[in-house]
């Protein structure tokens, strides 16, 4: 169920994605939200950190976990600009996040067509502000090709 | 194709799992191998690090990445005592690891029954020293129940 709060938090995830863009990283951003407050933020930093784990979702989960002092993020929502990959979807499940909201789909690396069964207890909303999220990716790859 | 080298490296992964056992963590261990040498080692430290990301496979991948100075682990093999979860399987794919060898299966959280298609370019060997790996898990959970 998309609502005003959803848009507000997706805009924050887009702010994070723009941080990645400025660092020449694939522009993906994420926030973890609990009771209407942002607990954790993250943007993709794979190249800068030389780590495949440094995806936006993982960075946001680690940041929220540190703030809470608990790796169990039950009741939290994760907003991310792009459909999570397999690894990040696994981390979302392991963290016991209750709701996942993502912007644009990622047919090549996204989880949705690669899992046999979606987990119970995780609400998923897709396509929120998808155009904005996708345009940011499009601009990034256009710039990359021109280099 | 199971061979002597495989057993040698799985024994190293089991050594890692025993480190987790001693720290009261679910005993899972992993090593990343390239050209017959161990590049990275890791054991499960989820509770100690309060991080869902601190699985044995991810720790071993991060350790190998640091040693190589590159997140691309093409040509490397990952040996892990237990069938990887979704998150770790995603990290294995993203790292471009060429071969995955695991010990015991994990029907509840393992990736194998949850993915619609296994990736091309990743060789998978399962069941290597499975009994040893499973017994270590069994002892851990028995001890946990007795506490």
Tab-separated table of C-alpha atoms in Angstrom:
chain	number	residue	atom	x	y	z
A	1	UNK	CA	0.000	0.000	0.000
A	2	UNK	CA	1.707	3.132	-1.278
A	3	UNK	CA	1.251	6.285	0.793
A	4	UNK	CA	2.731	9.732	1.526
A	5	UNK	CA	5.168	8.340	4.064
A	6	UNK	CA	6.364	5.838	1.475
A	7	UNK	CA	7.193	8.635	-0.962
A	8	UNK	CA	8.973	10.605	1.738
A	9	UNK	CA	11.220	7.643	2.564
A	10	UNK	CA	11.813	6.705	-1.069
A	11	UNK	CA	12.985	10.297	-1.625
A	12	UNK	CA	15.521	9.715	1.157
A	13	UNK	CA	16.649	6.504	-0.556
A	14	UNK	CA	17.041	8.503	-3.795
A	15	UNK	CA	19.207	11.038	-1.904
A	16	UNK	CA	21.418	8.114	-0.927
A	17	UNK	CA	21.514	6.884	-4.541
A	18	UNK	CA	22.702	10.347	-5.614
A	19	UNK	CA	25.602	10.086	-3.153
A	20	UNK	CA	26.665	6.886	-4.959
A	21	UNK	CA	26.268	8.654	-8.330
A	22	UNK	CA	28.638	11.420	-7.236
A	23	UNK	CA	31.213	8.798	-6.234
A	24	UNK	CA	31.014	7.080	-9.651
A	25	UNK	CA	29.272	4.091	-8.131
A	26	UNK	CA	26.121	2.500	-9.601
A	27	UNK	CA	23.461	4.799	-8.074
A	28	UNK	CA	21.464	2.706	-5.634
A	29	UNK	CA	20.357	4.020	-2.245
A	30	UNK	CA	18.436	2.622	0.715
A	31	UNK	CA	17.009	3.559	4.104
A	32	UNK	CA	15.733	1.423	6.982
A	33	UNK	CA	12.716	2.894	8.751
A	34	UNK	CA	11.111	2.061	12.080
A	35	UNK	CA	8.048	3.779	13.540
A	36	UNK	CA	8.324	6.619	11.031
A	37	UNK	CA	11.991	7.305	11.722
A	38	UNK	CA	15.051	6.534	9.641
A	39	UNK	CA	17.272	4.113	11.570
A	40	UNK	CA	19.868	3.460	8.900
A	41	UNK	CA	21.012	4.823	5.541
A	42	UNK	CA	23.246	3.374	2.854
A	43	UNK	CA	24.422	3.757	-0.705
A	44	UNK	CA	26.300	1.496	-3.038
A	45	UNK	CA	30.074	1.617	-2.429
A	46	UNK	CA	31.285	-1.587	-4.085
A	47	UNK	CA	34.153	0.032	-6.002
A	48	UNK	CA	35.280	2.444	-3.297
A	49	UNK	CA	35.323	-0.251	-0.604
A	50	UNK	CA	36.424	-2.999	-2.993
A	51	UNK	CA	33.749	-5.229	-1.532
A	52	UNK	CA	30.834	-7.026	-3.172
A	53	UNK	CA	29.035	-6.773	0.145
A	54	UNK	CA	28.929	-2.955	0.059
A	55	UNK	CA	25.523	-2.753	-1.630
A	56	UNK	CA	23.142	0.015	-0.516
A	57	UNK	CA	20.759	-2.371	1.282
A	58	UNK	CA	23.550	-4.061	3.265
A	59	UNK	CA	25.061	-0.698	4.231
A	60	UNK	CA	21.624	0.515	5.423
A	61	UNK	CA	20.999	-2.729	7.351
A	62	UNK	CA	24.426	-2.548	9.042
A	63	UNK	CA	23.822	1.103	9.921
A	64	UNK	CA	20.352	0.338	11.398
A	65	UNK	CA	21.725	-2.669	13.287
A	66	UNK	CA	24.432	-0.501	14.895
A	67	UNK	CA	21.868	2.106	15.901
A	68	UNK	CA	19.529	-0.508	17.421
A	69	UNK	CA	22.270	-2.673	18.958
A	70	UNK	CA	20.414	-5.690	17.594
A	71	UNK	CA	20.616	-7.464	14.242
A	72	UNK	CA	16.907	-8.304	14.381
A	73	UNK	CA	15.081	-5.574	12.473
A	74	UNK	CA	11.569	-6.937	13.016
A	75	UNK	CA	8.976	-4.234	12.367
A	76	UNK	CA	11.339	-2.238	10.153
A	77	UNK	CA	10.802	-1.318	6.507
A	78	UNK	CA	13.554	-1.091	3.940
A	79	UNK	CA	13.206	1.388	1.072
A	80	UNK	CA	15.574	0.902	-1.824
A	81	UNK	CA	15.700	2.560	-5.237
A	82	UNK	CA	16.329	-0.663	-7.198
A	83	UNK	CA	15.037	-4.244	-6.879
A	84	UNK	CA	17.484	-6.012	-4.552
A	85	UNK	CA	19.860	-8.669	-5.809
A	86	UNK	CA	19.910	-12.177	-4.416
A	87	UNK	CA	22.466	-11.370	-1.735
A	88	UNK	CA	20.601	-8.323	-0.475
A	89	UNK	CA	17.264	-10.121	-0.540
A	90	UNK	CA	18.871	-12.810	1.623
A	91	UNK	CA	20.166	-10.174	4.033
A	92	UNK	CA	16.673	-8.605	4.181
A	93	UNK	CA	15.180	-11.994	5.108
A	94	UNK	CA	17.894	-12.758	7.667
A	95	UNK	CA	17.397	-9.329	9.275
A	96	UNK	CA	13.703	-10.148	9.705
A	97	UNK	CA	12.729	-6.885	8.038
A	98	UNK	CA	8.933	-6.745	7.782
A	99	UNK	CA	8.453	-4.664	4.655
A	100	UNK	CA	10.442	-4.100	1.487
A	101	UNK	CA	9.624	-1.186	-0.813
A	102	UNK	CA	11.616	-0.813	-4.004
A	103	UNK	CA	11.625	1.581	-6.941
A	104	UNK	CA	12.626	0.182	-10.300
A	105	UNK	CA	12.871	-3.465	-11.315
A	106	UNK	CA	16.184	-5.129	-12.134
A	107	UNK	CA	15.410	-7.987	-14.544
A	108	UNK	CA	19.053	-9.047	-14.875
A	109	UNK	CA	20.174	-9.256	-11.252
A	110	UNK	CA	16.989	-8.803	-9.180
A	111	UNK	CA	15.637	-11.481	-6.849
A	112	UNK	CA	11.994	-11.560	-7.902
A	113	UNK	CA	12.305	-13.945	-10.855
A	114	UNK	CA	14.976	-16.050	-9.237
A	115	UNK	CA	13.281	-17.287	-6.075
A	116	UNK	CA	10.972	-20.284	-6.026
A	117	UNK	CA	8.877	-18.865	-3.196
A	118	UNK	CA	8.615	-15.486	-1.526
A	119	UNK	CA	8.937	-15.631	2.252
A	120	UNK	CA	5.881	-15.262	4.443
A	121	UNK	CA	5.979	-12.342	6.826
A	122	UNK	CA	7.608	-9.973	4.334
A	123	UNK	CA	5.361	-7.432	2.607
A	124	UNK	CA	6.752	-6.307	-0.749
A	125	UNK	CA	5.824	-3.137	-2.642
A	126	UNK	CA	7.465	-2.542	-6.021
A	127	UNK	CA	7.492	0.319	-8.526
A	128	UNK	CA	7.361	3.214	-6.053
A	129	UNK	CA	8.804	6.263	-7.855
A	130	UNK	CA	10.240	3.731	-10.284
A	131	UNK	CA	10.775	6.301	-13.065
A	132	UNK	CA	12.968	8.549	-10.910
A	133	UNK	CA	15.028	5.602	-9.700
A	134	UNK	CA	15.400	4.208	-13.223
A	135	UNK	CA	16.326	7.586	-14.735
A	136	UNK	CA	19.171	7.940	-12.260
A	137	UNK	CA	20.527	4.542	-13.321
A	138	UNK	CA	20.057	5.474	-17.000
A	139	UNK	CA	22.008	8.724	-16.583
A	140	UNK	CA	24.796	6.871	-14.791
A	141	UNK	CA	25.260	4.234	-17.480
A	142	UNK	CA	24.993	6.825	-20.261
A	143	UNK	CA	27.793	8.813	-18.596
A	144	UNK	CA	29.845	5.630	-18.182
A	145	UNK	CA	29.563	4.797	-21.889
A	146	UNK	CA	30.663	8.313	-22.839
A	147	UNK	CA	33.863	8.078	-20.777
B	1	UNK	CA	34.785	-33.921	-8.729
B	2	UNK	CA	35.933	-34.664	-5.200
B	3	UNK	CA	39.673	-35.108	-4.705
B	4	UNK	CA	42.436	-35.046	-2.075
B	5	UNK	CA	42.879	-31.294	-2.356
B	6	UNK	CA	39.151	-30.862	-1.769
B	7	UNK	CA	39.365	-32.807	1.498
B	8	UNK	CA	42.381	-30.815	2.601
B	9	UNK	CA	40.558	-27.530	2.086
B	10	UNK	CA	37.300	-28.762	3.618
B	11	UNK	CA	39.329	-29.720	6.715
B	12	UNK	CA	40.494	-26.097	6.850
B	13	UNK	CA	36.870	-24.930	6.591
B	14	UNK	CA	36.019	-27.296	9.468
B	15	UNK	CA	38.828	-25.741	11.528
B	16	UNK	CA	37.124	-22.396	10.944
B	17	UNK	CA	33.752	-23.866	11.970
B	18	UNK	CA	35.326	-25.052	15.228
B	19	UNK	CA	36.437	-21.480	15.960
B	20	UNK	CA	32.785	-20.427	15.698
B	21	UNK	CA	31.783	-23.343	17.967
B	22	UNK	CA	34.191	-22.176	20.654
B	23	UNK	CA	32.661	-18.687	20.482
B	24	UNK	CA	29.126	-20.052	20.937
B	25	UNK	CA	28.268	-19.211	17.335
B	26	UNK	CA	26.540	-21.634	14.948
B	27	UNK	CA	29.585	-23.610	13.732
B	28	UNK	CA	30.027	-22.793	10.059
B	29	UNK	CA	33.434	-22.205	8.498
B	30	UNK	CA	34.730	-21.333	5.039
B	31	UNK	CA	37.927	-20.823	3.063
B	32	UNK	CA	38.549	-19.231	-0.342
B	33	UNK	CA	41.216	-21.009	-2.392
B	34	UNK	CA	43.128	-19.931	-5.478
B	35	UNK	CA	45.769	-21.997	-7.264
B	36	UNK	CA	46.010	-24.393	-4.324
B	37	UNK	CA	46.504	-21.656	-1.731
B	38	UNK	CA	44.113	-20.330	0.876
B	39	UNK	CA	43.428	-16.649	0.149
B	40	UNK	CA	40.770	-16.030	2.780
B	41	UNK	CA	39.290	-17.678	5.860
B	42	UNK	CA	36.126	-17.002	7.796
B	43	UNK	CA	33.789	-18.333	10.450
B	44	UNK	CA	30.308	-17.377	11.517
B	45	UNK	CA	30.316	-14.384	13.906
B	46	UNK	CA	26.731	-13.136	13.683
B	47	UNK	CA	26.188	-12.846	17.443
B	48	UNK	CA	29.619	-11.503	18.335
B	49	UNK	CA	29.541	-8.838	15.609
B	50	UNK	CA	25.794	-8.284	15.909
B	51	UNK	CA	25.556	-8.437	12.146
B	52	UNK	CA	23.543	-10.708	9.871
B	53	UNK	CA	26.236	-10.211	7.273
B	54	UNK	CA	28.922	-11.908	9.401
B	55	UNK	CA	28.360	-15.387	7.939
B	56	UNK	CA	31.409	-17.599	7.361
B	57	UNK	CA	31.246	-17.303	3.556
B	58	UNK	CA	31.045	-13.488	3.606
B	59	UNK	CA	33.914	-13.249	6.114
B	60	UNK	CA	36.051	-15.524	3.894
B	61	UNK	CA	35.145	-13.548	0.755
B	62	UNK	CA	35.986	-10.220	2.442
B	63	UNK	CA	39.280	-11.671	3.696
B	64	UNK	CA	40.196	-12.983	0.213
B	65	UNK	CA	39.168	-9.693	-1.409
B	66	UNK	CA	41.464	-7.752	0.940
B	67	UNK	CA	44.357	-10.083	0.198
B	68	UNK	CA	43.852	-9.823	-3.574
B	69	UNK	CA	43.001	-6.121	-3.630
B	70	UNK	CA	40.145	-6.959	-5.980
B	71	UNK	CA	36.546	-7.985	-5.327
B	72	UNK	CA	36.551	-10.204	-8.399
B	73	UNK	CA	37.421	-13.715	-7.257
B	74	UNK	CA	37.284	-15.360	-10.688
B	75	UNK	CA	39.122	-18.669	-10.642
B	76	UNK	CA	38.710	-19.076	-6.886
B	77	UNK	CA	36.927	-21.906	-5.068
B	78	UNK	CA	34.948	-21.478	-1.874
B	79	UNK	CA	34.797	-24.371	0.592
B	80	UNK	CA	32.140	-24.104	3.267
B	81	UNK	CA	30.964	-26.631	5.835
B	82	UNK	CA	27.233	-25.967	5.330
B	83	UNK	CA	25.063	-25.230	2.272
B	84	UNK	CA	25.090	-21.430	1.892
B	85	UNK	CA	21.999	-19.356	2.594
B	86	UNK	CA	20.453	-17.075	0.003
B	87	UNK	CA	22.539	-14.074	1.015
B	88	UNK	CA	25.828	-15.957	0.862
B	89	UNK	CA	24.937	-17.623	-2.412
B	90	UNK	CA	24.281	-14.146	-3.806
B	91	UNK	CA	27.670	-12.954	-2.525
B	92	UNK	CA	29.340	-16.007	-4.109
B	93	UNK	CA	27.754	-15.156	-7.467
B	94	UNK	CA	28.617	-11.457	-7.204
B	95	UNK	CA	32.227	-12.318	-6.340
B	96	UNK	CA	32.442	-14.374	-9.540
B	97	UNK	CA	33.752	-17.356	-7.596
B	98	UNK	CA	34.178	-20.263	-10.019
B	99	UNK	CA	33.578	-23.233	-7.736
B	100	UNK	CA	31.530	-23.845	-4.614
B	101	UNK	CA	32.142	-26.924	-2.460
B	102	UNK	CA	29.938	-27.462	0.564
B	103	UNK	CA	29.636	-30.106	3.268
B	104	UNK	CA	26.192	-30.720	4.684
B	105	UNK	CA	22.869	-29.613	3.246
B	106	UNK	CA	20.660	-27.032	4.944
B	107	UNK	CA	17.077	-27.753	3.881
B	108	UNK	CA	15.603	-24.900	5.932
B	109	UNK	CA	17.798	-21.958	4.931
B	110	UNK	CA	19.971	-23.246	2.080
B	111	UNK	CA	19.832	-21.800	-1.434
B	112	UNK	CA	19.553	-24.953	-3.501
B	113	UNK	CA	15.782	-25.435	-3.297
B	114	UNK	CA	15.024	-21.742	-3.413
B	115	UNK	CA	16.547	-20.658	-6.693
B	116	UNK	CA	14.754	-21.041	-10.003
B	117	UNK	CA	17.983	-21.502	-11.930
B	118	UNK	CA	21.567	-22.158	-10.957
B	119	UNK	CA	24.028	-19.726	-12.529
B	120	UNK	CA	26.197	-20.824	-15.404
B	121	UNK	CA	29.911	-20.616	-14.774
B	122	UNK	CA	29.673	-21.834	-11.184
B	123	UNK	CA	30.601	-25.454	-10.498
B	124	UNK	CA	28.907	-26.825	-7.383
B	125	UNK	CA	29.995	-29.875	-5.356
B	126	UNK	CA	27.874	-30.872	-2.368
B	127	UNK	CA	28.178	-33.429	0.417
B	128	UNK	CA	31.971	-33.327	0.852
B	129	UNK	CA	32.714	-34.562	4.394
B	130	UNK	CA	29.036	-33.878	5.060
B	131	UNK	CA	28.891	-36.111	8.135
B	132	UNK	CA	31.692	-34.266	9.928
B	133	UNK	CA	30.144	-30.894	9.131
B	134	UNK	CA	26.668	-32.050	10.200
B	135	UNK	CA	27.934	-33.637	13.438
B	136	UNK	CA	29.504	-30.344	14.473
B	137	UNK	CA	26.163	-28.574	13.956
B	138	UNK	CA	24.362	-31.371	15.848
B	139	UNK	CA	26.702	-31.079	18.832
B	140	UNK	CA	26.241	-27.309	18.886
B	141	UNK	CA	22.447	-27.414	18.926
B	142	UNK	CA	22.414	-30.238	21.488
B	143	UNK	CA	24.621	-28.123	23.783
B	144	UNK	CA	22.368	-25.113	23.184
B	145	UNK	CA	19.259	-27.063	24.219
B	146	UNK	CA	20.958	-28.272	27.391
B	147	UNK	CA	21.778	-24.746	28.530
